[in-house]
Amino acid sequence: MKTIRTTRAIRRETKAARASGHPVVLVPTMGCLHGGHLSLIRRARQLAGANGTVVVSLFVNKTQFEPSEDFASYPRSLRRDTALCREAGADLLFAPSDAAIYADGHSTFVVESRLAKRMEGASRPTHFRGVTTVVAKLFNLVQPGAAVFGAKDWQQAAVIRQMTVDLDFPIRIVVAPTVRERDGLAMSSRNAYLSPAEREQATVLHEVIGTARLAVKSATAPLPAAALRRRLMRLVDKQRLAKLDYIEFFDPKTLEPAKRVARGTHLALAVFFGSTRLIDNGRL
Ligand code: PAF
């Protein structure tokens, strides 16, 4: 596996990889890799095949952090990440500096203006603008045939898919399942911020999805979203250290809010533990 630091070198390497005629598959990450990322890299390996090229990008993208968020303290671990990428089957690790991606005077952003507005977008107004900007730049630099994203960031995947269609990127967007800890907590780099007591209570996100699933399964007709939300909110409220940001029910493809909840409706939620904000989602 080669580590690449400059945009010129990643262009050169991926151009040569494409010229070989074998697939090039990109896995964009912000590093601090965990089992969830490794499953994305393994999925990319499958898609690329033995002769294709798996490119993992590792870049803590400042434009997707709100001013009040943890950009400065976001965990960075290049040495460990390099070893993990190699083990998981990456061929190229693209780890550019901030200046390589955002040169002085950078003033162009890519904005998806419909799907990006609700849920995460409502709580973090500039977040998706940063995500779509950096992902569009990575798509231009690497020009992969496919890119793999995690289902844990369901809305992010939908926003990126829309951007890919709208901007005519000839790239297949592949969404790989969420990887969970044994107790159901979705793997996330931010789980490392949790105190032991917060970590214990953080399973409530998974519990909310499970409870909603059960409610839908045992109902004989679609359930009113408002009543189900109130019931689920009580579960979060019971956890002393948890503070709910949102619980939303929506169509998994269009992200349109659902007034009635039935099988196939999607649920997403965000919960604060102190300043750590965790998200999760699932199909009901
Ligand atoms: O999901 C992430 O880790 C980031 O949002 C991404 C897609 C790598 C863009 O910085």
Short mmCIF file of C-alpha atoms and ligand atoms in Angstrom, two decimals:
data_model
loop_
_atom_site.label_atom_id
_atom_site.label_comp_id
_atom_site.label_asym_id
_atom_site.label_seq_id
_atom_site.Cartn_x
_atom_site.Cartn_y
_atom_site.Cartn_z
CA MET A 1 0.00 0.00 0.00
CA LYS A 2 1.25 3.47 -0.93
CA THR A 3 0.60 6.57 1.15
CA ILE A 4 0.04 9.68 -0.93
CA ARG A 5 0.08 13.25 0.39
CA THR A 6 -0.39 15.48 -2.65
CA THR A 7 -3.22 16.06 -5.12
CA ARG A 8 -0.80 15.80 -8.03
CA ALA A 9 0.36 12.32 -6.91
CA ILE A 10 -3.16 10.99 -6.29
CA ARG A 11 -4.21 12.17 -9.75
CA ARG A 12 -1.18 10.43 -11.27
CA GLU A 13 -1.65 7.15 -9.35
CA THR A 14 -5.39 6.88 -9.99
CA LYS A 15 -4.99 7.78 -13.66
CA ALA A 16 -2.57 4.85 -14.01
CA ALA A 17 -4.99 2.60 -12.07
CA ARG A 18 -7.90 3.52 -14.37
CA ALA A 19 -5.72 2.96 -17.44
CA SER A 20 -5.21 -0.65 -16.32
CA GLY A 21 -8.92 -1.18 -17.05
CA HIS A 22 -9.63 -2.53 -13.56
CA PRO A 23 -12.07 -0.87 -11.14
CA VAL A 24 -11.02 1.98 -8.88
CA VAL A 25 -13.08 2.19 -5.68
CA LEU A 26 -12.90 5.05 -3.18
CA VAL A 27 -13.61 4.96 0.56
CA PRO A 28 -13.65 8.51 1.95
CA THR A 29 -12.92 8.72 5.69
CA MET A 30 -11.84 11.22 8.30
CA GLY A 31 -9.46 8.67 9.83
CA CYS A 32 -9.45 7.36 13.40
CA LEU A 33 -10.56 4.13 11.79
CA HIS A 34 -12.77 1.60 13.55
CA GLY A 35 -14.53 -1.62 12.59
CA GLY A 36 -17.16 0.31 10.62
CA HIS A 37 -14.52 1.85 8.34
CA LEU A 38 -12.75 -1.49 7.94
CA SER A 39 -15.99 -3.06 6.71
CA LEU A 40 -16.24 -0.27 4.09
CA ILE A 41 -12.68 -0.97 2.94
CA ARG A 42 -13.39 -4.69 2.72
CA ARG A 43 -16.55 -3.96 0.70
CA ALA A 44 -14.46 -1.75 -1.60
CA ARG A 45 -11.96 -4.61 -1.98
CA GLN A 46 -14.79 -6.92 -3.08
CA LEU A 47 -16.04 -4.34 -5.58
CA ALA A 48 -12.56 -3.64 -6.97
CA GLY A 49 -11.59 -7.30 -7.26
CA ALA A 50 -8.06 -8.62 -6.88
CA ASN A 51 -6.67 -6.49 -9.72
CA GLY A 52 -8.58 -3.30 -9.02
CA THR A 53 -7.48 -0.40 -6.82
CA VAL A 54 -8.95 0.52 -3.45
CA VAL A 55 -8.27 4.13 -2.49
CA VAL A 56 -8.91 5.18 1.12
CA SER A 57 -8.88 8.92 1.76
CA LEU A 58 -8.09 10.10 5.22
CA PHE A 59 -8.79 13.78 5.74
CA VAL A 60 -10.30 15.59 8.73
CA ASN A 61 -12.39 18.02 6.74
CA LYS A 62 -12.65 21.33 8.60
CA THR A 63 -15.48 22.69 6.43
CA GLN A 64 -17.95 20.09 7.70
CA PHE A 65 -17.47 21.01 11.37
CA GLU A 66 -19.67 23.74 12.82
CA PRO A 67 -17.67 26.53 14.51
CA SER A 68 -18.67 25.15 17.95
CA GLU A 69 -17.63 21.59 17.10
CA ASP A 70 -14.57 19.43 17.73
CA PHE A 71 -12.42 20.02 14.62
CA ALA A 72 -9.28 20.88 16.61
CA SER A 73 -9.65 17.95 18.99
CA TYR A 74 -11.00 15.39 16.48
CA PRO A 75 -8.87 12.25 17.01
CA ARG A 76 -6.04 11.85 14.48
CA SER A 77 -3.98 8.68 14.27
CA LEU A 78 -2.20 8.40 10.91
CA ARG A 79 0.25 5.70 11.95
CA ARG A 80 -2.43 3.40 13.35
CA ASP A 81 -4.81 4.15 10.44
CA THR A 82 -2.09 3.33 7.92
CA ALA A 83 -1.58 -0.12 9.44
CA LEU A 84 -5.34 -0.76 9.56
CA CYS A 85 -5.85 0.30 5.93
CA ARG A 86 -3.07 -2.00 4.81
CA GLU A 87 -4.56 -4.94 6.76
CA ALA A 88 -8.06 -4.27 5.41
CA GLY A 89 -6.82 -4.40 1.80
CA ALA A 90 -6.35 -0.79 0.63
CA ASP A 91 -3.89 -0.08 -2.20
CA LEU A 92 -3.60 3.68 -1.91
CA LEU A 93 -3.99 5.80 1.21
CA PHE A 94 -4.59 9.43 0.32
CA ALA A 95 -3.80 11.57 3.37
CA PRO A 96 -3.49 15.17 2.17
CA SER A 97 -2.70 18.20 4.30
CA ASP A 98 -5.35 20.89 4.90
CA ALA A 99 -3.53 23.17 2.47
CA ALA A 100 -3.52 20.52 -0.27
CA ILE A 101 -7.31 20.40 -0.22
CA TYR A 102 -8.15 23.98 0.75
CA ALA A 103 -5.53 26.25 -0.76
CA ASP A 104 -5.39 29.87 0.39
CA GLY A 105 -8.29 31.74 -1.15
CA HIS A 106 -10.52 28.67 -1.51
CA SER A 107 -14.03 30.07 -1.97
CA THR A 108 -16.10 27.51 -3.90
CA PHE A 109 -18.57 25.16 -2.21
CA VAL A 110 -20.90 22.43 -3.43
CA VAL A 111 -24.38 22.65 -1.90
CA GLU A 112 -27.18 20.07 -2.08
CA SER A 113 -30.17 22.20 -1.22
CA ARG A 114 -33.09 19.85 -0.53
CA LEU A 115 -32.15 16.63 1.30
CA ALA A 116 -29.46 18.42 3.27
CA LYS A 117 -31.88 20.78 5.02
CA ARG A 118 -33.56 18.54 7.60
CA MET A 119 -32.34 16.38 10.48
CA GLU A 120 -28.53 16.71 10.56
CA GLY A 121 -28.78 19.79 8.35
CA ALA A 122 -31.22 21.49 10.73
CA SER A 123 -28.93 20.90 13.71
CA ARG A 124 -25.67 21.53 11.83
CA PRO A 125 -26.46 24.13 9.15
CA THR A 126 -23.07 24.16 7.35
CA HIS A 127 -22.22 20.48 7.81
CA PHE A 128 -23.42 19.02 4.51
CA ARG A 129 -21.99 21.89 2.49
CA GLY A 130 -18.59 20.82 3.82
CA VAL A 131 -19.27 17.14 3.14
CA THR A 132 -20.44 17.64 -0.46
CA THR A 133 -17.58 20.03 -1.16
CA VAL A 134 -14.86 17.66 0.00
CA VAL A 135 -16.49 14.57 -1.52
CA ALA A 136 -16.85 16.36 -4.89
CA LYS A 137 -13.16 17.29 -4.70
CA LEU A 138 -12.21 13.69 -3.88
CA PHE A 139 -14.38 12.43 -6.75
CA ASN A 140 -12.57 14.81 -9.12
CA LEU A 141 -9.13 13.84 -7.86
CA VAL A 142 -9.63 10.06 -7.77
CA GLN A 143 -12.34 9.60 -10.45
CA PRO A 144 -13.40 6.22 -9.04
CA GLY A 145 -16.00 3.96 -10.63
CA ALA A 146 -17.61 3.45 -7.21
CA ALA A 147 -17.43 5.01 -3.75
CA VAL A 148 -18.44 3.32 -0.49
CA PHE A 149 -20.17 5.08 2.41
CA GLY A 150 -21.61 3.81 5.70
CA ALA A 151 -25.33 3.42 6.36
CA LYS A 152 -24.85 4.95 9.81
CA ASP A 153 -24.75 8.32 8.03
CA TRP A 154 -27.92 7.59 6.10
CA GLN A 155 -28.74 11.19 5.29
CA GLN A 156 -25.14 11.85 4.23
CA ALA A 157 -25.32 8.93 1.76
CA ALA A 158 -28.61 10.29 0.34
CA VAL A 159 -27.15 13.79 -0.03
CA ILE A 160 -24.03 12.44 -1.74
CA ARG A 161 -26.09 10.25 -4.07
CA GLN A 162 -28.15 13.29 -5.07
CA MET A 163 -25.01 15.36 -5.65
CA THR A 164 -23.54 12.56 -7.77
CA VAL A 165 -26.64 12.53 -9.98
CA ASP A 166 -26.96 16.32 -10.14
CA LEU A 167 -23.31 16.90 -11.04
CA ASP A 168 -23.09 13.96 -13.48
CA PHE A 169 -20.34 12.12 -11.67
CA PRO A 170 -20.20 8.66 -13.32
CA ILE A 171 -19.75 7.04 -9.92
CA ARG A 172 -21.77 4.29 -8.26
CA ILE A 173 -22.59 5.11 -4.64
CA VAL A 174 -22.51 1.98 -2.49
CA VAL A 175 -23.91 2.06 1.05
CA ALA A 176 -22.57 -0.60 3.44
CA PRO A 177 -24.40 -1.70 6.62
CA THR A 178 -23.75 -0.11 10.01
CA VAL A 179 -21.31 -2.06 12.18
CA ARG A 180 -22.27 -2.26 15.85
CA GLU A 181 -20.59 -3.01 19.15
CA ARG A 182 -21.82 -6.12 20.96
CA ASP A 183 -24.39 -4.10 22.91
CA GLY A 184 -25.80 -2.48 19.77
CA LEU A 185 -24.04 0.91 19.85
CA ALA A 186 -23.14 1.92 16.28
CA MET A 187 -19.37 2.20 15.81
CA SER A 188 -18.22 5.82 15.57
CA SER A 189 -14.95 7.66 16.08
CA ARG A 190 -16.80 9.88 18.56
CA ASN A 191 -17.65 6.95 20.86
CA ALA A 192 -14.11 7.40 22.21
CA TYR A 193 -15.19 10.71 23.80
CA LEU A 194 -17.80 9.04 26.03
CA SER A 195 -17.16 8.60 29.77
CA PRO A 196 -17.86 5.07 31.08
CA ALA A 197 -21.26 6.21 32.40
CA GLU A 198 -22.16 7.90 29.08
CA ARG A 199 -20.98 4.85 27.15
CA GLU A 200 -23.35 2.68 29.18
CA GLN A 201 -26.31 4.96 28.50
CA ALA A 202 -25.43 5.42 24.80
CA THR A 203 -27.07 2.09 23.97
CA VAL A 204 -30.33 4.02 24.20
CA LEU A 205 -29.98 5.01 20.52
CA HIS A 206 -30.12 1.37 19.49
CA GLU A 207 -32.87 0.71 22.03
CA VAL A 208 -35.02 3.46 20.47
CA ILE A 209 -34.71 1.84 17.03
CA GLY A 210 -35.48 -1.62 18.46
CA THR A 211 -38.52 -0.34 20.36
CA ALA A 212 -39.87 1.44 17.29
CA ARG A 213 -39.36 -1.70 15.22
CA LEU A 214 -41.27 -3.77 17.72
CA ALA A 215 -44.11 -1.22 17.89
CA VAL A 216 -44.44 -1.27 14.09
CA LYS A 217 -44.25 -5.04 13.94
CA SER A 218 -47.01 -5.55 16.47
CA ALA A 219 -49.31 -2.81 15.10
CA THR A 220 -52.20 -3.72 12.81
CA ALA A 221 -52.19 -0.32 11.07
CA PRO A 222 -49.66 2.47 10.46
CA LEU A 223 -48.85 4.32 13.70
CA PRO A 224 -49.16 8.10 14.11
CA ALA A 225 -45.58 9.43 14.08
CA ALA A 226 -46.19 12.05 16.80
CA ALA A 227 -47.40 9.51 19.37
CA LEU A 228 -44.61 7.05 18.60
CA ARG A 229 -42.04 9.86 18.82
CA ARG A 230 -43.36 10.87 22.29
CA ARG A 231 -43.04 7.28 23.46
CA LEU A 232 -39.46 7.01 22.16
CA MET A 233 -38.52 10.37 23.63
CA ARG A 234 -39.41 9.03 27.06
CA LEU A 235 -36.82 6.26 26.60
CA VAL A 236 -34.12 8.87 25.94
CA ASP A 237 -35.33 11.05 28.82
CA LYS A 238 -34.88 8.13 31.22
CA GLN A 239 -31.12 8.24 30.59
CA ARG A 240 -29.81 10.91 32.95
CA LEU A 241 -26.83 11.84 30.77
CA ALA A 242 -28.65 11.85 27.42
CA LYS A 243 -30.18 14.89 25.75
CA LEU A 244 -32.26 14.29 22.65
CA ASP A 245 -31.58 16.40 19.56
CA TYR A 246 -34.15 14.78 17.23
CA ILE A 247 -36.06 11.63 16.35
CA GLU A 248 -37.42 11.65 12.80
CA PHE A 249 -39.44 9.20 10.71
CA PHE A 250 -39.02 9.44 6.95
CA ASP A 251 -39.04 7.73 3.58
CA PRO A 252 -35.61 6.05 3.19
CA LYS A 253 -35.18 7.19 -0.43
CA THR A 254 -36.68 10.68 -0.56
CA LEU A 255 -36.10 11.53 3.14
CA GLU A 256 -39.62 13.03 3.14
CA PRO A 257 -41.00 13.09 6.72
CA ALA A 258 -43.56 10.38 7.49
CA LYS A 259 -46.71 11.31 9.42
CA ARG A 260 -47.59 7.63 9.78
CA VAL A 261 -45.05 4.97 10.57
CA ALA A 262 -45.20 1.49 9.05
CA ARG A 263 -42.84 -1.26 7.90
CA GLY A 264 -40.22 0.26 5.64
CA THR A 265 -40.38 3.72 7.24
CA HIS A 266 -36.94 4.84 8.35
CA LEU A 267 -36.07 6.30 11.76
CA ALA A 268 -33.05 8.51 12.48
CA LEU A 269 -32.06 10.11 15.77
CA ALA A 270 -29.34 12.23 17.30
CA VAL A 271 -28.56 12.32 21.02
CA PHE A 272 -26.07 14.41 22.99
CA PHE A 273 -23.99 13.01 25.84
CA GLY A 274 -22.35 16.16 27.17
CA SER A 275 -20.79 17.73 24.07
CA THR A 276 -20.59 14.38 22.23
CA ARG A 277 -23.32 14.01 19.66
CA LEU A 278 -24.18 10.49 18.49
CA ILE A 279 -26.42 9.51 15.57
CA ASP A 280 -28.04 6.29 14.47
CA ASN A 281 -30.81 5.14 12.14
CA GLY A 282 -32.64 2.06 10.99
CA ARG A 283 -35.39 0.69 8.83
CA LEU A 284 -38.54 -0.17 10.80
O1 PAF B 1 -18.43 10.22 6.80
C1 PAF B 1 -17.34 10.81 6.91
O2 PAF B 1 -16.41 10.34 7.57
C2 PAF B 1 -17.17 12.15 6.24
O3 PAF B 1 -18.33 12.90 6.30
C3 PAF B 1 -16.64 12.05 4.80
C4 PAF B 1 -17.65 11.36 3.89
C5 PAF B 1 -15.33 11.28 4.79
C6 PAF B 1 -16.38 13.44 4.23
O4 PAF B 1 -15.42 14.13 4.97
#
